[in-house]
Every structure is written in structure tokens, then in C-alpha cells.
C-alpha atoms as one frame of an Amber mdcrd trajectory, in Angstrom:
protein
  38.517-103.020  34.656  35.766-106.173  37.026  32.531-104.006  39.207  33.502
-105.934  41.884  37.049-103.637  41.656  35.444-100.119  42.059  32.897-100.452
  44.514  33.401 -98.908  47.654  34.114-101.234  50.447  32.889 -99.880  53.989
  35.628 -99.171  54.649  36.298 -96.697  51.964  32.292 -95.449  51.945  32.883
 -94.406  55.628  35.714 -92.465  54.843  35.027 -90.641  52.153  31.933 -90.172
  53.630  33.294 -88.610  56.865  36.054 -86.728  55.312  33.856 -85.641  52.683
  31.566 -84.137  55.667  34.483 -82.489  57.241  35.101 -81.043  54.310  31.740
 -79.030  53.229  31.131 -78.046  57.120  33.858 -76.105  56.771  33.296 -74.439
  53.327  29.849 -74.039  54.557  30.730 -72.357  57.500  33.194 -70.358  55.244
  30.305 -69.760  52.385  27.699 -69.110  55.451  29.182 -65.446  56.347  28.737
 -64.529  52.278  25.299 -62.996  52.097  25.714 -61.445  54.976  29.001 -60.191
  55.950  28.465 -56.602  53.988  25.839 -55.363  55.231  27.073 -56.164  59.191
  30.986 -55.138  58.564  29.195 -51.418  57.226  28.569 -51.456  60.433  30.873
 -51.755  62.521  33.301 -49.377  63.779  35.983 -47.793  61.346  34.285 -49.846
  57.799  34.930 -48.419  54.629  33.992 -50.040  51.595  37.537 -51.364  50.713
  37.856 -52.672  54.110  34.485 -54.159  54.455  35.291 -56.028  50.929  39.020
 -57.264  52.494  37.016 -58.537  54.939  34.437 -60.918  52.504  37.314 -62.059
  51.130  40.705 -62.156  52.493  40.358 -66.278  53.840  41.582 -66.431  50.369
  44.490 -65.373  50.872  45.992 -67.682  53.156  43.655 -70.633  52.412  45.788
 -69.348  48.702  49.580 -69.419  51.242  48.675 -71.982  52.927  47.167 -74.679
  51.113  50.876 -76.384  49.522  52.161 -76.287  53.441  49.165 -77.670  54.799
  50.224 -80.706  52.594  53.519 -81.067  52.884  53.187 -80.449  56.311  50.527
 -83.575  56.524  53.434 -85.546  54.420  55.787 -85.000  58.031  53.798 -84.848
  60.213  50.633 -86.902  59.387  47.460 -85.906  58.291  44.860 -85.855  61.181
  47.222 -83.948  63.351  47.321 -81.314  60.576  43.668 -81.153  59.864  42.675
 -81.040  63.585  45.153 -78.176  63.757  43.263 -76.482  61.012  39.956 -76.612
  62.526  41.084 -75.303  65.576  42.607 -72.502  63.617  39.579 -72.333  61.640
  37.554 -72.089  64.879  39.618 -69.942  66.341  39.133 -67.419  64.129  35.571
 -68.103  63.443  36.018 -67.163  67.298  37.632 -63.910  66.750  35.090 -62.715
  63.739  32.095 -63.412  66.432  33.154 -61.102  68.552  35.274 -58.412  66.484
  33.666 -54.932  68.150  35.738 -53.045  64.597  36.280 -54.000  61.363  40.344
 -54.891  61.843  39.003 -57.477  64.506  36.353 -58.821  61.890  39.366 -58.577
  59.096  41.621 -60.745  61.450  39.198 -63.019  62.073  38.912 -63.778  59.081
  42.122 -63.797  58.531  42.778 -66.878  60.426  40.112 -68.846  59.625  41.899
 -69.278  56.242  44.340 -69.961  57.546  43.261 -73.646  58.334  43.975 -74.482
  54.734  42.932 -78.155  54.960  41.772 -79.329  51.765  45.525 -81.062  50.232
  45.638 -82.635  53.960  42.296 -83.675  53.329  42.414 -84.742  49.691  46.011
 -86.738  50.844  44.503 -88.377  53.336  41.383 -89.681  51.289  44.081 -90.866
  49.029  45.940 -92.998  51.580  42.492 -94.599  53.071  40.868 -95.515  48.735
  41.984 -97.557  46.222  43.283 -96.808  43.061  39.848 -97.720  41.332  37.485
 -95.680  43.605  39.373 -92.589  44.783  38.353 -91.360  41.581  34.551 -91.892
  43.274  35.839 -89.825  46.274  37.393 -86.992  44.867  33.997 -86.519  42.895
  32.463 -86.845  46.462  33.767 -84.262  48.193  34.158 -81.574  45.072  29.824
 -82.352  45.150  30.416 -81.769  48.806  31.736 -78.095  48.265  28.559 -76.933
  45.710  26.119 -78.483  47.838  27.530 -76.078  51.313  27.491 -73.108  48.326
  24.323 -73.155  47.622  23.502 -74.480  51.085  24.763 -71.054  52.092  22.945
 -68.417  50.336  19.656 -69.757  51.341  20.394 -70.671  55.220  23.073 -68.008
  55.574  19.958 -65.049  55.814  17.758 -67.400  57.628  20.283 -67.927  60.165
  21.338 -64.213  60.159  17.775 -63.741  61.173  17.930 -65.982  63.972  21.019
 -65.262  65.624  22.571 -62.369  64.085  26.449 -63.353  62.376  28.255 -63.772
  65.519  26.828 -66.472  65.881  26.373 -68.107  62.464  30.049 -67.737  63.799
  30.242 -68.893  67.187  27.919 -71.493  64.592  31.186 -72.417  62.887  33.347
 -72.483  65.331  30.722 -75.488  66.891  30.991 -77.729  64.060  34.745 -77.321
  63.761  35.435 -78.668  66.820  32.884 -80.918  65.994  34.652 -81.162  62.451
  38.412 -82.611  65.215  36.124 -85.139  67.343  34.774 -86.347  63.439  38.634
 -86.438  62.906  39.606 -88.655  65.602  36.693 -90.739  65.964  35.165 -91.030
  63.085  37.973 -91.132  60.094  39.392 -94.788  59.879  42.822 -94.744  60.681
  45.766 -95.296  57.389  47.718 -98.401  57.275  49.916 -96.262  55.523  49.813
 -92.471  54.558  52.435 -93.599  50.803  52.301 -90.510  48.121  50.412 -90.066
  45.503  50.832 -88.550  42.038  46.288 -87.979  41.339  46.711 -86.430  44.656
  49.363 -84.142  45.975  50.943 -81.548  45.021  54.822 -82.909  43.354  57.648
 -80.318  43.502  59.502 -81.896  40.365  55.957 -81.529  38.382  55.013 -78.178
  39.480  58.004 -76.420  37.032  55.695 -78.474  34.254  52.515 -77.600  35.200
  53.211 -73.944  35.364  54.865 -74.019  31.500  51.971 -75.691  30.427  49.654
 -72.849  28.472  46.341 -75.562  28.495  46.673 -75.167  32.257  47.572 -72.053
  33.042  43.627 -70.757  31.627  42.064 -73.319  33.216  44.040 -71.983  36.416
  43.286 -67.986  35.271  39.899 -68.923  34.503  39.020 -70.125  38.193  40.557
 -67.463  39.303  38.697 -65.046  37.249  34.874 -66.976  38.028  35.780 -66.533
  42.388  36.627 -63.132  41.635  33.741 -62.397  40.335  32.275 -63.944  42.357
  33.462 -62.877  45.270  33.337 -58.905  44.259  29.190 -59.744  43.805  28.014
 -60.861  47.452  30.639 -57.133  47.911  27.003 -55.247  46.890  24.314 -57.627
  46.186  23.349 -57.810  49.941  23.534 -53.946  50.141  21.305 -53.649  46.699
  18.810 -55.461  48.412  18.292 -54.439  51.152  18.733 -50.602  50.294  17.814
 -50.600  46.527  15.245 -53.399  46.790  13.601 -53.050  50.137  14.165 -56.613
  51.066  15.439 -56.836  54.318  17.828 -59.916  55.012  16.019 -62.018  57.424
  14.047 -62.097  53.755  16.202 -62.979  50.938  16.295 -66.116  51.357  13.131
 -66.119  49.433  15.078 -64.472  46.092  17.987 -66.227  47.202  15.874 -70.300
  47.267  14.077 -69.758  43.422  17.156 -68.733  42.160  19.223 -71.626  43.907
  16.387 -74.369  42.094  16.439 -72.489  38.611  20.618 -72.125  38.082  20.457
 -75.953  39.504  17.611 -77.361  37.302  19.176 -75.538  33.906  22.828 -76.659
  34.930  21.690 -80.409  35.122  21.224 -80.851  30.890  24.432 -79.069  30.452
  26.588 -80.438  32.560  25.350 -83.505  30.497  25.914 -82.200  27.009  29.152
 -81.697  27.724  30.531 -84.551  29.191  27.837 -87.634  27.689  27.649 -86.084
  23.808  31.553 -84.818  24.446  30.468 -81.032  23.811  32.343 -79.476  26.219
  34.156 -76.678  24.278  30.544 -74.972  23.251  28.433 -75.669  26.520  32.159
 -73.573  28.520  32.415 -71.440  26.056  28.352 -70.561  25.890  28.634 -70.901
  29.544  31.083 -68.239  30.563  28.877 -65.489  28.448  26.393 -66.284  30.660
  28.438 -65.203  32.773  29.408 -61.892  31.273  25.244 -61.456  30.543  24.517
 -61.790  33.593  26.806 -59.707  34.921  25.595 -56.737  32.582  22.151 -57.148
  33.441  22.957 -56.518  36.892  24.740 -53.006  36.082  22.375 -52.077  33.737
  18.839 -53.132  34.347  16.448 -51.050  36.662  16.646 -53.074  40.367  13.970
 -54.935  40.978  13.143 -58.567  42.496  12.328 -59.839  39.033  15.262 -58.010
  37.766  17.805 -59.568  40.151  16.331 -62.518  40.000  16.357 -63.519  36.191
  20.455 -61.618  36.522  21.423 -63.749  38.966  19.605 -66.720  38.343  21.210
 -66.811  34.421  25.154 -65.415  36.701  24.251 -68.759  38.831  23.278 -71.529
  36.056  26.435 -69.615  34.048  28.736 -70.031  37.728  27.998 -73.176  38.095
  28.744 -75.201  35.033  31.995 -73.647  34.589  32.460 -74.859  37.756  31.653
 -78.303  37.583  33.431 -77.823  34.171  37.381 -76.519  35.360  37.987 -79.274
  37.878  37.165 -82.270  34.694  38.963 -79.666  32.226  41.851 -79.600  34.364
  41.967 -83.527  35.224  41.546 -83.970  31.541  44.349 -81.707  30.103  46.862
 -82.264  33.617  49.359 -85.266  32.993  48.661 -88.271  34.024  50.948 -88.105
  36.909  50.640 -84.628  38.027  47.160 -84.865  38.330  48.137 -83.696  42.131
  50.040 -81.108  41.383  48.058 -79.594  38.678  45.206 -79.228  41.015  46.928
 -77.961  43.979  48.317 -75.422  41.588  44.316 -74.481  41.175  43.269 -74.586
  43.679  45.628 -71.373  45.237  44.548 -69.575  42.063  41.307 -69.941  43.395
  41.539 -68.702  46.401  43.934 -65.871  45.530  40.393 -64.681  42.835  38.759
 -64.818  45.908  41.066 -62.622  47.455  41.442 -60.192  45.140  37.015 -60.504
  44.829  36.492 -59.014  47.467  39.321 -56.097  48.362  38.480 -54.994  44.206
  35.235 -55.343  44.932  35.535 -52.794  47.984  37.535 -50.594  46.566  35.563
 -49.838  43.061  31.945 -49.853  45.035  33.615 -47.007  47.804  34.459 -44.913
  44.121  31.594 -46.155  41.622  28.873 -48.029  43.692  27.154 -51.516  42.630
  27.153 -50.849  39.055  30.737 -50.369  39.331  31.407 -53.788  40.737  29.088
 -55.356  38.354  30.960 -53.866  35.709  34.303 -54.883  36.528  32.744 -58.084
  36.934  32.237 -57.914  33.584  35.259 -56.320  32.009  36.817 -59.976  34.091
  34.263 -62.124  32.166  34.682 -60.489  28.351  39.503 -60.897  28.962  38.548
 -64.869  30.309  36.483 -65.235  27.338  39.827 -64.201  25.300  41.135 -66.390
  27.307  39.692 -69.515  26.109  39.129 -68.359  23.162  42.910 -68.090  22.481
  43.758 -71.862  22.760  41.849 -75.658  22.662  39.665 -77.263  25.238  41.517
 -80.302  25.997  40.853 -83.608  24.759  37.968 -85.626  26.127  39.669 -87.992
  28.440  39.432 -89.843  31.713  42.002 -90.595  34.516  42.566 -94.330  34.949
  44.305 -95.614  38.196  45.638 -98.841  38.137  47.168-100.958  41.214  49.991
-102.825  39.145  52.175-103.750  43.124  55.888-103.730  43.587  57.784-103.492
  40.462  61.517-102.797  39.299  62.425 -99.583  37.810  63.131-102.006  34.373
  60.129-104.785  34.808  58.210-100.959  35.353  59.243 -99.053  32.199  58.245
-102.696  30.026  54.986-102.150  31.017  54.310 -98.560  30.549  55.340 -99.306
  27.270  52.985-102.220  26.818  50.093-100.174  27.942  50.801 -96.518  25.368
  50.313 -99.662  22.072  46.963-100.485  23.677  43.663 -98.454  21.146  42.643
 -95.780  23.130  45.299 -95.182  25.516  46.454 -91.796  25.111  49.048 -91.591
  27.849  50.826 -93.622  30.537  53.304 -93.479  33.100  53.954 -96.188  35.469
  55.438 -95.936  38.581  57.957 -98.535  40.366  57.553 -96.364  43.680  54.025
 -95.936  43.982  53.166 -99.602  42.290  50.526 -97.722  40.456  50.036 -96.687
  36.457  48.562 -93.457  35.514  46.048 -94.034  32.822  44.878 -91.159  30.225
  42.422 -92.788  28.275  39.356 -92.214  25.590  36.839 -94.533  27.205  34.646
 -94.205  23.825  38.315 -96.220  22.311  40.038 -98.205  24.532  40.721-101.894
  24.787  39.237-102.955  27.395  40.746-106.765  26.558  43.834-105.177  25.586
  44.099-103.160  28.611  43.060-106.834  30.488  45.508-108.769  28.743  48.201
-105.933  29.652  47.199-106.944  33.015  47.287-110.356  33.667  50.544-110.646
  32.896  51.387-108.366  35.422  49.464-110.452  37.856  50.766-114.051  36.173
  54.267-111.828  36.618  54.385-110.880  40.339  53.250-114.794  40.542  55.916
-116.130  39.688  58.192-113.943  41.078  56.990-113.922  44.255
């Protein structure tokens, strides 16, 4: 594949950056509240530990339930109207949460925030606005904005709480969401056509096979467990910092900032080893062990700034490695033409994990205190380790999408056979309705020259037919 084809055009760059910005701002709005909500919600009338935890994770329930329907609606009604409606719901939920004077209204606001489940529609629009050759880069950009949003929120959330309070943070997210609607219509290009993209959208006919795939189910359980533990952690960490360490909410960024920086510094070489050196299995399993060790440290060490900081560095190092590795593993394990379906199921598992983590964290905190939450998290991490050890890590392959143009069904089958005979081609599916070949390749073994010859043959046949 030539270098020119894999370079984004100005229109693709504009589309990818603007949609990544919309996605990132929305995730920032959800994450900003994590480090500060438990203390604020605890003082609202009607608050109990269970309801506080549920309010923290409530957005995950509606996110999980509505991700797939929003994606399907964007196929029928158009990407931009569905994205704008989702942002409007998120803004409305933020306003309701900002004005809440009891725990029940706050809970309702968080549920409404989660109802703005635009993720699938945004991904589908990215696919509409990018070529097959550049789509992976565009999707990676969106994934990167999620990680950056989360890291920034840990530092910025406590600072904003000091300046404008928790209601002010909700008002800010409402304003940002309204601004994002303007970006959707004024900055994001209009797709020439909205087609079906099996690498980016859920396919109902492939859903059954994805739900029966044991490797994918193990990875789905992994993201479920990871976000369950993360959300449960934020039910109790802010109160521990205030009540046992003596660190006021407005100064908690002093702890979070070095924790975030140290965890990123430790993460990058581990992710490099996993991908570049093909050491995914030991790095992946090691990160789960680190996560487990961090949770045990949180449960057993006496709370103090240094012990807590050390445990949190370990936790977020493991978390960051796993958060980066799991999407890569999903891509490797999913059938070539079912990546969008596999990712859709994976996202649902992630948000259900966040919901259950908040609810379970609140219930356990009320009965057994922070130590109980840390120990429950350790049990979940240990269970995940057992699940991960029960099956192999997916083969180290990459997904490659190739535009092949309009084909008759017979020509698609012939091209599929030719692609599958190429050295290093692990799987190839060609769909005449899309004019796209979905390939899984081993980049170290792929015979690029043979692939080029097959594609030249396809172009020659198309020119002869044209």
C-alpha cells in the first residue's frame, strides 16, 4: 500500500479531529465529575452510600442500553441529527444534575447524561468520512482522546470543584455539549453518503457469532471488570483522601498529577513491548497482576499520602496498560468483517461494568467501608486473571481494509480466494455490496508484492469492465 494512500487528506483530518474533539469533550464531561462526586453527593438530602455509588455509575446503565440503538438510528435518520440529539440529552442531564437539590434528582441527571449515547454514531460517521486506508488512524485518534480526557479529568476535576463547585462542573459540561452541537453542524464535513461499514458498525447477522466467541467473551469480561473496579474505586478514594489523609478536595490534584504522570511514563514502554516485541500475553497478564496488587495495597496499607500515592501509581499503570491493550486484542481476535460488531458488544460490557461498579461500590462501602471496596475489587481482578489464563491471547495480526470497487458476487469470491493464498494473509473477506476487502494480516510475514499484484489485477479488471 503506497504511503500516499495512507496519509489523511485535509478533509479527513478535519473530520477526524472535530469528531474526536466532540467525543473527547463528552467523555471529559463524564470523567471530570469522578474525583469529586462522591463527597458532594454524600451531603445531599436522601443520600445513602448505595445511592451515592449508583449516582456515580448511573450513566453507564443508559450508555450500555442505548449505544446500539443510537447507532442503528443514525443509519436511518442520519449521523448528525442523532449525534446532536445525544449531545442535547447529555446537556439536559448535566443541567438537571447541576440543579439537583437531593440525591434522587442527581441520580436522574446522571441517567439522562448517559442517555446521550453518541459513541456508535460518531464512530459510524468517522467511517463515512474516511477512506479504508486511513480509517484505522482516525479511530486511533478517537481512542487517544478518551485516555487523555480521563487523565486530564483527574487533575482538572478537583481544581474546578474548588473554583466553581460540583454544580458549576455540571453547568460547564452542559455548555460544552451545546457548543459541540455547533461543531457538529459548522465544522464536521457532510458525508457524501452514509454507507455500511462492517469494521465500524454493529451487524445483526454477525452478533450471534460474536456472542459465541470465547476469546472475545473473555476480553469483554476484562473491560467489564476493569471499569467495575475503576468506578468502585472512585466511590471511596475521594472520602479517604479527605477523612483519613487530610487532603481537601481542592488540593487532591497535588496527588493525582504525579500519579497520572508516573503511570503514563511506566505504561508506554510496556505497551511498546506488548505490540512491537510481540509480548502481549506476558504484559497483559502482568498488568492484571499489578492491578490486583494495587488493590490489595489499598486495602492493607495504612492510609497516608505516600502509601496511597504508591498504590494509585501501581493501579493506574495497570489500568492504562489494560485500557490500551484490550481494544487492540479485540481487533486481533474479531473476525475480519465483524470488528464493528465485536467493538459494539465490548463497549456495552464496559458501560455495564461502570454502572455495576458504582452500585456495588456504594453498597459495599456502606456495609464494610473503603477496605471492603478494595477487597471486592481485588476479588474481581483475581477472577479476571483466572478468566484471562483460561484461554490464549489472540494472534498478533493487524486489520487492513482495502477498497476494491464495485464487484459482482462471483468476482468478490474469486478475489477472496486470491487474497487468502497470499503469504501472511490470515483471513480475507470481500463484500461486493461495500466494495471492500476486510483482511487480517501478519505484517511481519505479509507478501506485500503478491498483495500488490492481486490488487493490480483487480484494478485492471475494473478498467476493462468500465
